PDB file of C-alpha atoms in Angstrom:
ATOM      1  CA  MET A   1      16.939  22.495 -11.079  1.00  0.00           C
ATOM      2  CA  THR A   2      14.448  21.882  -8.661  1.00  0.00           C
ATOM      3  CA  THR A   3      14.479  18.960  -6.426  1.00  0.00           C
ATOM      4  CA  GLU A   4      11.248  17.961  -7.368  1.00  0.00           C
ATOM      5  CA  ALA A   5      12.471  17.301 -11.018  1.00  0.00           C
ATOM      6  CA  ALA A   6      15.522  15.737 -10.148  1.00  0.00           C
ATOM      7  CA  SER A   7      13.578  13.156  -7.771  1.00  0.00           C
ATOM      8  CA  SER A   8      10.733  12.149 -10.601  1.00  0.00           C
ATOM      9  CA  SER A   9      13.248   9.637 -12.112  1.00  0.00           C
ATOM     10  CA  ASN A  10      15.119   8.746  -9.315  1.00  0.00           C
ATOM     11  CA  PRO A  11      16.001   4.908  -9.093  1.00  0.00           C
ATOM     12  CA  ALA A  12      15.990   5.482  -5.366  1.00  0.00           C
ATOM     13  CA  HIS A  13      12.362   6.003  -5.475  1.00  0.00           C
ATOM     14  CA  PHE A  14      11.375   2.813  -7.794  1.00  0.00           C
ATOM     15  CA  ILE A  15      13.550   0.680  -5.292  1.00  0.00           C
ATOM     16  CA  ALA A  16      11.938   2.035  -2.372  1.00  0.00           C
ATOM     17  CA  ALA A  17       8.187   1.571  -3.624  1.00  0.00           C
ATOM     18  CA  PHE A  18       9.168  -1.942  -5.024  1.00  0.00           C
ATOM     19  CA  GLY A  19      10.741  -2.846  -1.645  1.00  0.00           C
ATOM     20  CA  THR A  20       7.358  -1.380   0.071  1.00  0.00           C
ATOM     21  CA  GLY A  21       5.740  -4.410  -1.881  1.00  0.00           C
ATOM     22  CA  GLY A  22       7.771  -6.733  -0.071  1.00  0.00           C
ATOM     23  CA  LEU A  23       6.817  -5.281   3.415  1.00  0.00           C
ATOM     24  CA  LEU A  24       3.104  -5.549   2.301  1.00  0.00           C
ATOM     25  CA  THR A  25       3.844  -9.430   1.736  1.00  0.00           C
ATOM     26  CA  LEU A  26       5.272  -9.679   5.290  1.00  0.00           C
ATOM     27  CA  MET A  27       2.601  -7.642   6.664  1.00  0.00           C
ATOM     28  CA  VAL A  28      -0.032  -9.687   5.156  1.00  0.00           C
ATOM     29  CA  HIS A  29       1.632 -12.646   6.339  1.00  0.00           C
ATOM     30  CA  PHE A  30       1.903 -11.538  10.000  1.00  0.00           C
ATOM     31  CA  ASN A  31      -1.593 -10.002  10.142  1.00  0.00           C
ATOM     32  CA  GLY A  32      -2.532 -13.452   8.624  1.00  0.00           C
ATOM     33  CA  GLU A  33      -1.501 -15.220  11.459  1.00  0.00           C
ATOM     34  CA  LEU A  34      -3.267 -12.887  14.047  1.00  0.00           C
ATOM     35  CA  ALA A  35      -6.528 -13.677  12.112  1.00  0.00           C
ATOM     36  CA  HIS A  36      -6.036 -17.151  12.050  1.00  0.00           C
ATOM     37  CA  TYR A  37      -5.679 -17.300  15.761  1.00  0.00           C
ATOM     38  CA  GLY A  38      -8.251 -14.685  16.420  1.00  0.00           C
ATOM     39  CA  ASN A  39     -10.452 -13.028  13.889  1.00  0.00           C
ATOM     40  CA  ALA A  40     -10.118 -10.354  10.892  1.00  0.00           C
ATOM     41  CA  LEU A  41     -11.364  -7.719  13.285  1.00  0.00           C
ATOM     42  CA  PHE A  42      -8.908  -8.703  15.775  1.00  0.00           C
ATOM     43  CA  ALA A  43      -5.968  -8.984  13.729  1.00  0.00           C
ATOM     44  CA  SER A  44      -6.600  -5.365  11.863  1.00  0.00           C
ATOM     45  CA  TRP A  45      -7.590  -4.025  15.234  1.00  0.00           C
ATOM     46  CA  THR A  46      -4.316  -5.156  16.882  1.00  0.00           C
ATOM     47  CA  ALA A  47      -1.866  -4.360  13.910  1.00  0.00           C
ATOM     48  CA  HIS A  48      -3.479  -0.673  14.058  1.00  0.00           C
ATOM     49  CA  GLY A  49      -2.821  -0.600  17.605  1.00  0.00           C
ATOM     50  CA  THR A  50       0.797  -1.801  17.771  1.00  0.00           C
ATOM     51  CA  GLY A  51       1.270   0.543  14.496  1.00  0.00           C
ATOM     52  CA  THR A  52       0.261   3.312  16.311  1.00  0.00           C
ATOM     53  CA  VAL A  53       2.613   2.593  18.930  1.00  0.00           C
ATOM     54  CA  ALA A  54       5.537   1.799  17.096  1.00  0.00           C
ATOM     55  CA  ALA A  55       5.128   5.351  15.154  1.00  0.00           C
ATOM     56  CA  ILE A  56       4.996   7.279  18.202  1.00  0.00           C
ATOM     57  CA  ILE A  57       8.383   5.436  19.180  1.00  0.00           C
ATOM     58  CA  LEU A  58       9.753   6.330  15.646  1.00  0.00           C
ATOM     59  CA  LEU A  59       8.750   9.893  15.777  1.00  0.00           C
ATOM     60  CA  LEU A  60      10.156  10.180  19.425  1.00  0.00           C
ATOM     61  CA  ILE A  61      13.337   9.149  17.869  1.00  0.00           C
ATOM     62  CA  PHE A  62      13.520  11.094  14.848  1.00  0.00           C
ATOM     63  CA  TYR A  63      11.803  14.362  15.925  1.00  0.00           C
ATOM     64  CA  ARG A  64      12.941  14.827  19.468  1.00  0.00           C
ATOM     65  CA  GLY A  65      11.716  17.934  20.764  1.00  0.00           C
ATOM     66  CA  ARG A  66       9.698  19.051  17.273  1.00  0.00           C
ATOM     67  CA  ILE A  67       6.746  16.552  17.503  1.00  0.00           C
ATOM     68  CA  SER A  68       4.234  18.927  18.352  1.00  0.00           C
ATOM     69  CA  ASN A  69       4.915  21.232  15.300  1.00  0.00           C
ATOM     70  CA  ARG A  70       5.163  18.129  13.086  1.00  0.00           C
ATOM     71  CA  VAL A  71       2.119  16.448  14.333  1.00  0.00           C
ATOM     72  CA  LYS A  72      -0.075  19.443  14.085  1.00  0.00           C
ATOM     73  CA  ALA A  73       0.073  19.744  10.707  1.00  0.00           C
ATOM     74  CA  SER A  74      -0.042  23.208   8.932  1.00  0.00           C
ATOM     75  CA  GLY A  75      -2.113  23.532   5.823  1.00  0.00           C
ATOM     76  CA  ALA A  76      -3.450  19.787   5.788  1.00  0.00           C
ATOM     77  CA  PRO A  77      -6.869  19.751   5.009  1.00  0.00           C
ATOM     78  CA  LEU A  78      -8.791  17.657   7.559  1.00  0.00           C
ATOM     79  CA  TRP A  79     -10.125  15.114   5.132  1.00  0.00           C
ATOM     80  CA  ALA A  80      -6.309  14.345   4.879  1.00  0.00           C
ATOM     81  CA  TYR A  81      -6.492  12.742   8.002  1.00  0.00           C
ATOM     82  CA  LEU A  82      -9.041  10.145   7.041  1.00  0.00           C
ATOM     83  CA  GLY A  83      -6.510   7.516   5.051  1.00  0.00           C
ATOM     84  CA  GLY A  84      -7.142   5.563   8.262  1.00  0.00           C
ATOM     85  CA  LEU A  85     -10.761   5.289   7.726  1.00  0.00           C
ATOM     86  CA  SER A  86     -10.236   4.423   4.307  1.00  0.00           C
ATOM     87  CA  GLY A  87      -7.970   1.609   5.618  1.00  0.00           C
ATOM     88  CA  ALA A  88     -10.374   0.395   7.974  1.00  0.00           C
ATOM     89  CA  ALA A  89     -13.619  -0.071   5.661  1.00  0.00           C
ATOM     90  CA  THR A  90     -11.021  -1.837   3.341  1.00  0.00           C
ATOM     91  CA  VAL A  91     -10.191  -4.292   6.293  1.00  0.00           C
ATOM     92  CA  ILE A  92     -13.873  -4.932   6.615  1.00  0.00           C
ATOM     93  CA  LEU A  93     -14.621  -5.274   2.728  1.00  0.00           C
ATOM     94  CA  THR A  94     -11.926  -7.852   2.066  1.00  0.00           C
ATOM     95  CA  SER A  95     -12.572  -9.834   5.122  1.00  0.00           C
ATOM     96  CA  THR A  96     -16.142 -10.310   3.704  1.00  0.00           C
ATOM     97  CA  THR A  97     -15.158 -11.035   0.214  1.00  0.00           C
ATOM     98  CA  VAL A  98     -12.467 -13.484   1.064  1.00  0.00           C
ATOM     99  CA  ASN A  99     -15.356 -15.662   2.845  1.00  0.00           C
ATOM    100  CA  SER A 100     -17.504 -15.167  -0.524  1.00  0.00           C
ATOM    101  CA  PRO A 101     -17.175 -17.281  -3.229  1.00  0.00           C
ATOM    102  CA  LEU A 102     -14.449 -14.946  -4.596  1.00  0.00           C
ATOM    103  CA  ALA A 103     -12.175 -16.360  -1.874  1.00  0.00           C
ATOM    104  CA  LEU A 104      -8.590 -14.764  -1.483  1.00  0.00           C
ATOM    105  CA  SER A 105      -7.674 -15.150  -5.197  1.00  0.00           C
ATOM    106  CA  GLY A 106     -10.551 -13.079  -6.509  1.00  0.00           C
ATOM    107  CA  THR A 107     -10.350 -10.542  -3.590  1.00  0.00           C
ATOM    108  CA  LEU A 108      -6.790  -9.669  -4.521  1.00  0.00           C
ATOM    109  CA  ALA A 109      -7.541  -9.884  -8.275  1.00  0.00           C
ATOM    110  CA  LEU A 110     -10.408  -7.478  -8.065  1.00  0.00           C
ATOM    111  CA  GLY A 111      -8.745  -5.333  -5.618  1.00  0.00           C
ATOM    112  CA  LEU A 112      -6.105  -4.944  -7.947  1.00  0.00           C
ATOM    113  CA  ALA A 113      -8.256  -3.951 -10.518  1.00  0.00           C
ATOM    114  CA  GLY A 114     -10.013  -1.219  -8.410  1.00  0.00           C
ATOM    115  CA  GLN A 115      -6.479   0.145  -7.266  1.00  0.00           C
ATOM    116  CA  VAL A 116      -5.135   0.389 -10.882  1.00  0.00           C
ATOM    117  CA  VAL A 117      -8.195   2.231 -12.217  1.00  0.00           C
ATOM    118  CA  PHE A 118      -8.283   4.510  -9.077  1.00  0.00           C
ATOM    119  CA  SER A 119      -4.766   5.369  -9.514  1.00  0.00           C
ATOM    120  CA  VAL A 120      -5.231   6.314 -13.317  1.00  0.00           C
ATOM    121  CA  ALA A 121      -7.909   8.725 -12.619  1.00  0.00           C
ATOM    122  CA  ALA A 122      -5.847  10.016  -9.380  1.00  0.00           C
ATOM    123  CA  ASP A 123      -3.030  10.709 -11.338  1.00  0.00           C
ATOM    124  CA  ARG A 124      -4.933  12.030 -14.385  1.00  0.00           C
ATOM    125  CA  TRP A 125      -7.465  14.289 -12.343  1.00  0.00           C
ATOM    126  CA  GLY A 126      -4.765  14.947  -9.363  1.00  0.00           C
ATOM    127  CA  LEU A 127      -7.286  13.441  -6.938  1.00  0.00           C
ATOM    128  CA  PHE A 128      -7.128  14.751  -3.418  1.00  0.00           C
ATOM    129  CA  GLY A 129      -4.531  17.372  -3.667  1.00  0.00           C
ATOM    130  CA  LEU A 130      -1.821  15.434  -5.261  1.00  0.00           C
ATOM    131  CA  PRO A 131       0.164  16.639  -8.407  1.00  0.00           C
ATOM    132  CA  LYS A 132      -1.511  16.076 -12.008  1.00  0.00           C
ATOM    133  CA  ARG A 133       0.142  13.364 -14.076  1.00  0.00           C
ATOM    134  CA  ARG A 134      -1.116  12.363 -17.573  1.00  0.00           C
ATOM    135  CA  PRO A 135      -0.283   8.753 -17.753  1.00  0.00           C
ATOM    136  CA  ASP A 136       1.676   8.235 -21.495  1.00  0.00           C
ATOM    137  CA  VAL A 137       1.654   4.896 -23.537  1.00  0.00           C
ATOM    138  CA  ARG A 138       4.913   3.784 -21.735  1.00  0.00           C
ATOM    139  CA  ASP A 139       2.797   3.990 -18.212  1.00  0.00           C
ATOM    140  CA  MET A 140       0.024   1.980 -19.883  1.00  0.00           C
ATOM    141  CA  ALA A 141       2.286  -0.377 -21.301  1.00  0.00           C
ATOM    142  CA  ALA A 142       4.379  -1.098 -17.965  1.00  0.00           C
ATOM    143  CA  LEU A 143       0.611  -1.019 -16.337  1.00  0.00           C
ATOM    144  CA  GLY A 144      -0.539  -3.718 -18.583  1.00  0.00           C
ATOM    145  CA  LEU A 145       2.554  -6.030 -18.099  1.00  0.00           C
ATOM    146  CA  VAL A 146       2.333  -5.966 -14.032  1.00  0.00           C
ATOM    147  CA  ILE A 147      -1.370  -6.353 -14.204  1.00  0.00           C
ATOM    148  CA  SER A 148      -1.015  -9.471 -16.313  1.00  0.00           C
ATOM    149  CA  GLY A 149       1.877 -10.800 -14.612  1.00  0.00           C
ATOM    150  CA  SER A 150       0.042 -10.251 -11.168  1.00  0.00           C
ATOM    151  CA  ALA A 151      -2.925 -11.881 -12.885  1.00  0.00           C
ATOM    152  CA  LEU A 152      -0.978 -15.114 -13.575  1.00  0.00           C
ATOM    153  CA  ILE A 153       0.690 -15.334 -10.348  1.00  0.00           C
ATOM    154  CA  ILE A 154      -2.685 -14.894  -8.331  1.00  0.00           C
ATOM    155  CA  LEU A 155      -5.202 -17.028 -10.511  1.00  0.00           C
ATOM    156  CA  PHE A 156      -2.666 -19.835 -11.477  1.00  0.00           C
ATOM    157  CA  GLY A 157       1.046 -19.552  -9.743  1.00  0.00           C
ATOM    158  CA  ARG A 158      -0.395 -19.743  -6.183  1.00  0.00           C
ATOM    159  CA  GLY A 159      -2.763 -22.395  -6.804  1.00  0.00           C
ATOM    160  CA  GLY A 160      -5.486 -19.924  -5.810  1.00  0.00           C
ATOM    161  CA  VAL A 161      -4.243 -19.570  -2.255  1.00  0.00           C
TER     162      VAL A 161
ATOM    163  CA  MET B   1     -22.073 -12.613  -6.298  1.00  0.00           C
ATOM    164  CA  THR B   2     -22.575  -8.943  -8.150  1.00  0.00           C
ATOM    165  CA  LEU B   3     -22.491  -7.665  -4.824  1.00  0.00           C
ATOM    166  CA  PHE B   4     -19.226  -9.563  -3.655  1.00  0.00           C
ATOM    167  CA  ILE B   5     -17.365  -8.512  -7.149  1.00  0.00           C
ATOM    168  CA  LEU B   6     -18.304  -4.847  -6.696  1.00  0.00           C
ATOM    169  CA  LEU B   7     -17.450  -5.012  -2.862  1.00  0.00           C
ATOM    170  CA  ALA B   8     -13.629  -6.362  -3.583  1.00  0.00           C
ATOM    171  CA  CYS B   9     -13.272  -3.777  -6.560  1.00  0.00           C
ATOM    172  CA  LEU B  10     -14.334  -1.092  -3.979  1.00  0.00           C
ATOM    173  CA  ALA B  11     -11.851  -2.326  -1.410  1.00  0.00           C
ATOM    174  CA  GLY B  12      -9.018  -1.889  -4.097  1.00  0.00           C
ATOM    175  CA  VAL B  13     -10.142   1.468  -4.710  1.00  0.00           C
ATOM    176  CA  LEU B  14     -10.206   2.206  -1.048  1.00  0.00           C
ATOM    177  CA  VAL B  15      -6.824   1.361  -0.973  1.00  0.00           C
ATOM    178  CA  GLY B  16      -5.649   3.730  -3.337  1.00  0.00           C
ATOM    179  CA  VAL B  17      -7.887   6.784  -1.745  1.00  0.00           C
ATOM    180  CA  SER B  18      -5.984   5.712   1.626  1.00  0.00           C
ATOM    181  CA  ARG B  19      -2.693   6.054  -0.305  1.00  0.00           C
ATOM    182  CA  GLN B  20      -3.572   9.290  -1.841  1.00  0.00           C
ATOM    183  CA  LEU B  21      -4.814  10.871   1.277  1.00  0.00           C
ATOM    184  CA  ASN B  22      -1.748   9.812   3.357  1.00  0.00           C
ATOM    185  CA  GLY B  23       0.517  11.243   0.527  1.00  0.00           C
ATOM    186  CA  ARG B  24      -1.599  14.272   0.874  1.00  0.00           C
ATOM    187  CA  LEU B  25      -1.048  14.434   4.498  1.00  0.00           C
ATOM    188  CA  SER B  26       2.743  13.662   4.443  1.00  0.00           C
ATOM    189  CA  MET B  27       3.253  16.668   1.722  1.00  0.00           C
ATOM    190  CA  SER B  28       1.982  18.847   4.625  1.00  0.00           C
ATOM    191  CA  THR B  29       3.824  16.951   7.676  1.00  0.00           C
ATOM    192  CA  SER B  30       6.104  14.100   6.766  1.00  0.00           C
ATOM    193  CA  PRO B  31       5.710  10.352   5.792  1.00  0.00           C
ATOM    194  CA  LEU B  32       6.223   9.048   9.382  1.00  0.00           C
ATOM    195  CA  VAL B  33       3.505  11.496  10.797  1.00  0.00           C
ATOM    196  CA  ALA B  34       0.947  10.649   8.095  1.00  0.00           C
ATOM    197  CA  SER B  35       1.413   6.979   8.822  1.00  0.00           C
ATOM    198  CA  PHE B  36       1.069   7.587  12.450  1.00  0.00           C
ATOM    199  CA  TRP B  37      -2.222   9.262  12.007  1.00  0.00           C
ATOM    200  CA  ASN B  38      -3.342   6.570   9.689  1.00  0.00           C
ATOM    201  CA  HIS B  39      -2.840   4.088  12.352  1.00  0.00           C
ATOM    202  CA  ALA B  40      -4.405   6.372  15.161  1.00  0.00           C
ATOM    203  CA  VAL B  41      -7.555   7.100  13.013  1.00  0.00           C
ATOM    204  CA  GLY B  42      -7.854   3.205  12.145  1.00  0.00           C
ATOM    205  CA  PHE B  43      -7.374   2.016  15.608  1.00  0.00           C
ATOM    206  CA  ALA B  44     -10.050   4.364  16.951  1.00  0.00           C
ATOM    207  CA  ILE B  45     -12.482   3.550  14.355  1.00  0.00           C
ATOM    208  CA  LEU B  46     -11.895  -0.235  14.604  1.00  0.00           C
ATOM    209  CA  THR B  47     -12.366   0.297  18.309  1.00  0.00           C
ATOM    210  CA  VAL B  48     -15.636   1.801  18.312  1.00  0.00           C
ATOM    211  CA  LEU B  49     -16.549  -0.896  15.572  1.00  0.00           C
ATOM    212  CA  GLY B  50     -15.453  -3.615  18.011  1.00  0.00           C
ATOM    213  CA  PHE B  51     -17.624  -2.319  20.511  1.00  0.00           C
ATOM    214  CA  PHE B  52     -20.880  -2.829  18.400  1.00  0.00           C
ATOM    215  CA  VAL B  53     -19.966  -6.257  16.756  1.00  0.00           C
ATOM    216  CA  GLY B  54     -17.804  -7.844  19.404  1.00  0.00           C
ATOM    217  CA  GLY B  55     -14.793  -9.888  18.697  1.00  0.00           C
ATOM    218  CA  LEU B  56     -12.130  -7.502  19.652  1.00  0.00           C
ATOM    219  CA  LEU B  57     -10.391 -10.221  22.180  1.00  0.00           C
ATOM    220  CA  PRO B  58     -10.918 -13.414  20.969  1.00  0.00           C
ATOM    221  CA  SER B  59     -10.062 -16.500  22.946  1.00  0.00           C
ATOM    222  CA  GLY B  60      -7.440 -17.845  20.793  1.00  0.00           C
ATOM    223  CA  ALA B  61      -5.630 -14.742  20.232  1.00  0.00           C
ATOM    224  CA  GLY B  62      -3.151 -15.717  23.041  1.00  0.00           C
ATOM    225  CA  ASN B  63      -1.817 -18.723  21.172  1.00  0.00           C
ATOM    226  CA  ALA B  64      -0.570 -16.384  18.067  1.00  0.00           C
ATOM    227  CA  PRO B  65       3.224 -16.521  17.791  1.00  0.00           C
ATOM    228  CA  TRP B  66       4.991 -13.616  19.114  1.00  0.00           C
ATOM    229  CA  TYR B  67       6.189 -12.493  15.447  1.00  0.00           C
ATOM    230  CA  ALA B  68       2.440 -12.383  14.316  1.00  0.00           C
ATOM    231  CA  TYR B  69       2.207  -8.930  16.264  1.00  0.00           C
ATOM    232  CA  LEU B  70       5.119  -7.379  13.796  1.00  0.00           C
ATOM    233  CA  GLY B  71       2.359  -6.814  11.231  1.00  0.00           C
ATOM    234  CA  GLY B  72       1.573  -3.381  12.974  1.00  0.00           C
ATOM    235  CA  PRO B  73       5.192  -1.904  13.024  1.00  0.00           C
ATOM    236  CA  VAL B  74       5.781  -3.258   9.393  1.00  0.00           C
ATOM    237  CA  GLY B  75       2.627  -1.624   8.523  1.00  0.00           C
ATOM    238  CA  VAL B  76       3.958   1.509  10.024  1.00  0.00           C
ATOM    239  CA  ILE B  77       7.000   1.706   7.347  1.00  0.00           C
ATOM    240  CA  PHE B  78       4.586   0.468   4.444  1.00  0.00           C
ATOM    241  CA  VAL B  79       2.216   3.310   4.799  1.00  0.00           C
ATOM    242  CA  ALA B  80       5.072   5.910   5.180  1.00  0.00           C
ATOM    243  CA  ALA B  81       7.027   4.610   2.385  1.00  0.00           C
ATOM    244  CA  GLY B  82       3.967   4.184   0.135  1.00  0.00           C
ATOM    245  CA  SER B  83       3.180   8.264   1.329  1.00  0.00           C
ATOM    246  CA  TRP B  84       6.768   8.939   0.610  1.00  0.00           C
ATOM    247  CA  ALA B  85       6.616   7.755  -3.206  1.00  0.00           C
ATOM    248  CA  ILE B  86       3.489   8.754  -4.149  1.00  0.00           C
ATOM    249  CA  SER B  87       4.129  12.504  -3.885  1.00  0.00           C
ATOM    250  CA  ARG B  88       7.252  11.784  -5.953  1.00  0.00           C
ATOM    251  CA  ILE B  89       6.441   9.270  -8.628  1.00  0.00           C
ATOM    252  CA  GLY B  90       2.622   9.739  -8.624  1.00  0.00           C
ATOM    253  CA  ALA B  91      -0.264   7.404  -8.044  1.00  0.00           C
ATOM    254  CA  VAL B  92       0.097   4.978 -10.860  1.00  0.00           C
ATOM    255  CA  ASN B  93       3.822   4.380 -10.560  1.00  0.00           C
ATOM    256  CA  THR B  94       3.344   3.866  -6.864  1.00  0.00           C
ATOM    257  CA  ALA B  95       0.645   1.363  -7.309  1.00  0.00           C
ATOM    258  CA  LEU B  96       2.275  -0.452 -10.031  1.00  0.00           C
ATOM    259  CA  LEU B  97       5.459  -0.672  -8.147  1.00  0.00           C
ATOM    260  CA  ILE B  98       3.918  -2.069  -4.882  1.00  0.00           C
ATOM    261  CA  ILE B  99       1.980  -4.270  -6.478  1.00  0.00           C
ATOM    262  CA  GLY B 100       4.974  -5.711  -8.554  1.00  0.00           C
ATOM    263  CA  GLY B 101       6.882  -6.048  -5.256  1.00  0.00           C
ATOM    264  CA  GLN B 102       3.934  -7.803  -3.392  1.00  0.00           C
ATOM    265  CA  MET B 103       3.690 -10.427  -5.938  1.00  0.00           C
ATOM    266  CA  VAL B 104       7.254 -11.289  -6.411  1.00  0.00           C
ATOM    267  CA  SER B 105       8.262 -11.120  -2.870  1.00  0.00           C
ATOM    268  CA  GLY B 106       4.916 -13.515  -2.523  1.00  0.00           C
ATOM    269  CA  VAL B 107       6.156 -15.957  -4.965  1.00  0.00           C
ATOM    270  CA  ILE B 108       9.637 -16.020  -3.071  1.00  0.00           C
ATOM    271  CA  LEU B 109       7.885 -16.678   0.119  1.00  0.00           C
ATOM    272  CA  ASP B 110       5.645 -19.435  -1.460  1.00  0.00           C
ATOM    273  CA  PHE B 111       9.206 -20.886  -2.484  1.00  0.00           C
ATOM    274  CA  LEU B 112      10.427 -20.494   1.092  1.00  0.00           C
ATOM    275  CA  GLN B 113       7.273 -22.183   2.624  1.00  0.00           C
ATOM    276  CA  SER B 114       6.460 -24.734   0.077  1.00  0.00           C
ATOM    277  CA  ALA B 115       6.419 -25.111  -3.773  1.00  0.00           C
ATOM    278  CA  PRO B 116       3.802 -23.036  -5.620  1.00  0.00           C
ATOM    279  CA  ALA B 117       0.871 -24.616  -7.542  1.00  0.00           C
ATOM    280  CA  SER B 118       2.123 -23.590 -10.756  1.00  0.00           C
ATOM    281  CA  LEU B 119       5.792 -23.037 -11.572  1.00  0.00           C
ATOM    282  CA  TRP B 120       5.426 -21.643 -15.245  1.00  0.00           C
ATOM    283  CA  ALA B 121       2.451 -19.239 -14.283  1.00  0.00           C
ATOM    284  CA  SER B 122       4.524 -18.012 -11.265  1.00  0.00           C
ATOM    285  CA  THR B 123       7.974 -17.661 -13.046  1.00  0.00           C
ATOM    286  CA  PHE B 124       6.265 -16.180 -16.242  1.00  0.00           C
ATOM    287  CA  GLY B 125       4.323 -13.709 -14.143  1.00  0.00           C
ATOM    288  CA  VAL B 126       7.337 -12.373 -12.001  1.00  0.00           C
ATOM    289  CA  ALA B 127       9.014 -11.947 -15.733  1.00  0.00           C
ATOM    290  CA  LEU B 128       6.046 -10.018 -16.813  1.00  0.00           C
ATOM    291  CA  ILE B 129       6.138  -7.952 -13.693  1.00  0.00           C
ATOM    292  CA  LEU B 130      10.103  -7.110 -13.835  1.00  0.00           C
ATOM    293  CA  GLY B 131       9.398  -6.039 -17.658  1.00  0.00           C
ATOM    294  CA  GLY B 132       6.865  -3.775 -17.229  1.00  0.00           C
ATOM    295  CA  MET B 133       8.848  -2.275 -13.922  1.00  0.00           C
ATOM    296  CA  THR B 134      11.940  -2.087 -16.186  1.00  0.00           C
ATOM    297  CA  ILE B 135       9.377  -0.039 -19.108  1.00  0.00           C
ATOM    298  CA  SER B 136       8.067   2.227 -16.419  1.00  0.00           C
ATOM    299  CA  ARG B 137      11.971   3.183 -15.038  1.00  0.00           C
ATOM    300  CA  ARG B 138      13.217   3.937 -18.661  1.00  0.00           C
ATOM    301  CA  ARG B 139      10.829   6.753 -19.599  1.00  0.00           C
ATOM    302  CA  GLY B 140      11.095   9.313 -21.934  1.00  0.00           C
ATOM    303  CA  LYS B 141      11.386  12.844 -21.127  1.00  0.00           C
ATOM    304  CA  GLY B 142       8.568  14.244 -19.353  1.00  0.00           C
ATOM    305  CA  ALA B 143       6.651  11.116 -19.729  1.00  0.00           C
ATOM    306  CA  GLY B 144       4.256  10.956 -16.225  1.00  0.00           C
ATOM    307  CA  THR B 145       6.579  13.279 -14.434  1.00  0.00           C
ATOM    308  CA  PRO B 146       5.364  16.885 -13.420  1.00  0.00           C
ATOM    309  CA  GLN B 147       8.152  18.723 -14.823  1.00  0.00           C
ATOM    310  CA  LYS B 148       9.649  18.048 -17.828  1.00  0.00           C
ATOM    311  CA  ALA B 149      13.407  19.302 -17.577  1.00  0.00           C
ATOM    312  CA  ASP B 150      16.401  17.807 -16.017  1.00  0.00           C
ATOM    313  CA  VAL B 151      15.648  14.023 -16.988  1.00  0.00           C
ATOM    314  CA  THR B 152      19.063  13.449 -18.346  1.00  0.00           C
ATOM    315  CA  LEU B 153      20.942  14.833 -15.380  1.00  0.00           C
ATOM    316  CA  THR B 154      19.616  11.998 -13.098  1.00  0.00           C
ATOM    317  CA  GLU B 155      19.854   9.211 -15.320  1.00  0.00           C
TER     318      GLU B 155
END
């Protein structure tokens, strides 16, 4: 058996991804504090700056002496380095819509919809060089439940906050 | 209003694009390297943008509590973990779990700070999310996985 097949249903991946969502809550909370004292651009700029420094420190710890050949990727297309561009654009869009009639709850709910539709397309066609995966009925059911639950929490549970 | 709706949806799409790109980069390098480039490129772009629109160094920034500056380092782990997961469990599963994790931990954070506006909506929402995650985890042979074999070995 290949490691790929084994890892496909490894619970560790699911727990890690779920925990990652928890990190996102922390991150949004901290960055929100920065934006509160400064502004949205300052918050994102600072987070990317301190993040870059933190990443360098972690790379130094984990890849001592092997950084040069790690960072200079072999075989990665240039566009694969543009995740940060997409992320920076996201910040600009959301700080615009949060201050529109949509407010935070509308921004979150619609962003969720955009994210989900894109992820289905990304798996279906293997967009940007990642493996193709055909979503099945179970995936769609799971997606429906998570979206409904999230919509409930965003629109009613957190009082539109 | 239609414009704002489109922009908010586009923001969500771009979150997915970013995760897809970082996932692709991490396949050729490593999740941590992908996270590094994500932050370095984002920092460079926002710096240039800041020179044009201003506001990079607002006066009140010095009053922010020290822990507010932890958002960046937390983000490094977040991006690395997302890049690691997406090449293994796919975009749909990664999005689904991150959204679920964000919602459930958000509700917990609300509870710790102050009571949420609606207890039933939060509780029912969390139940739906956990149900969805359970379904996606207990998958049949080959469902949504790149290879069909050996599912039983790891269950």
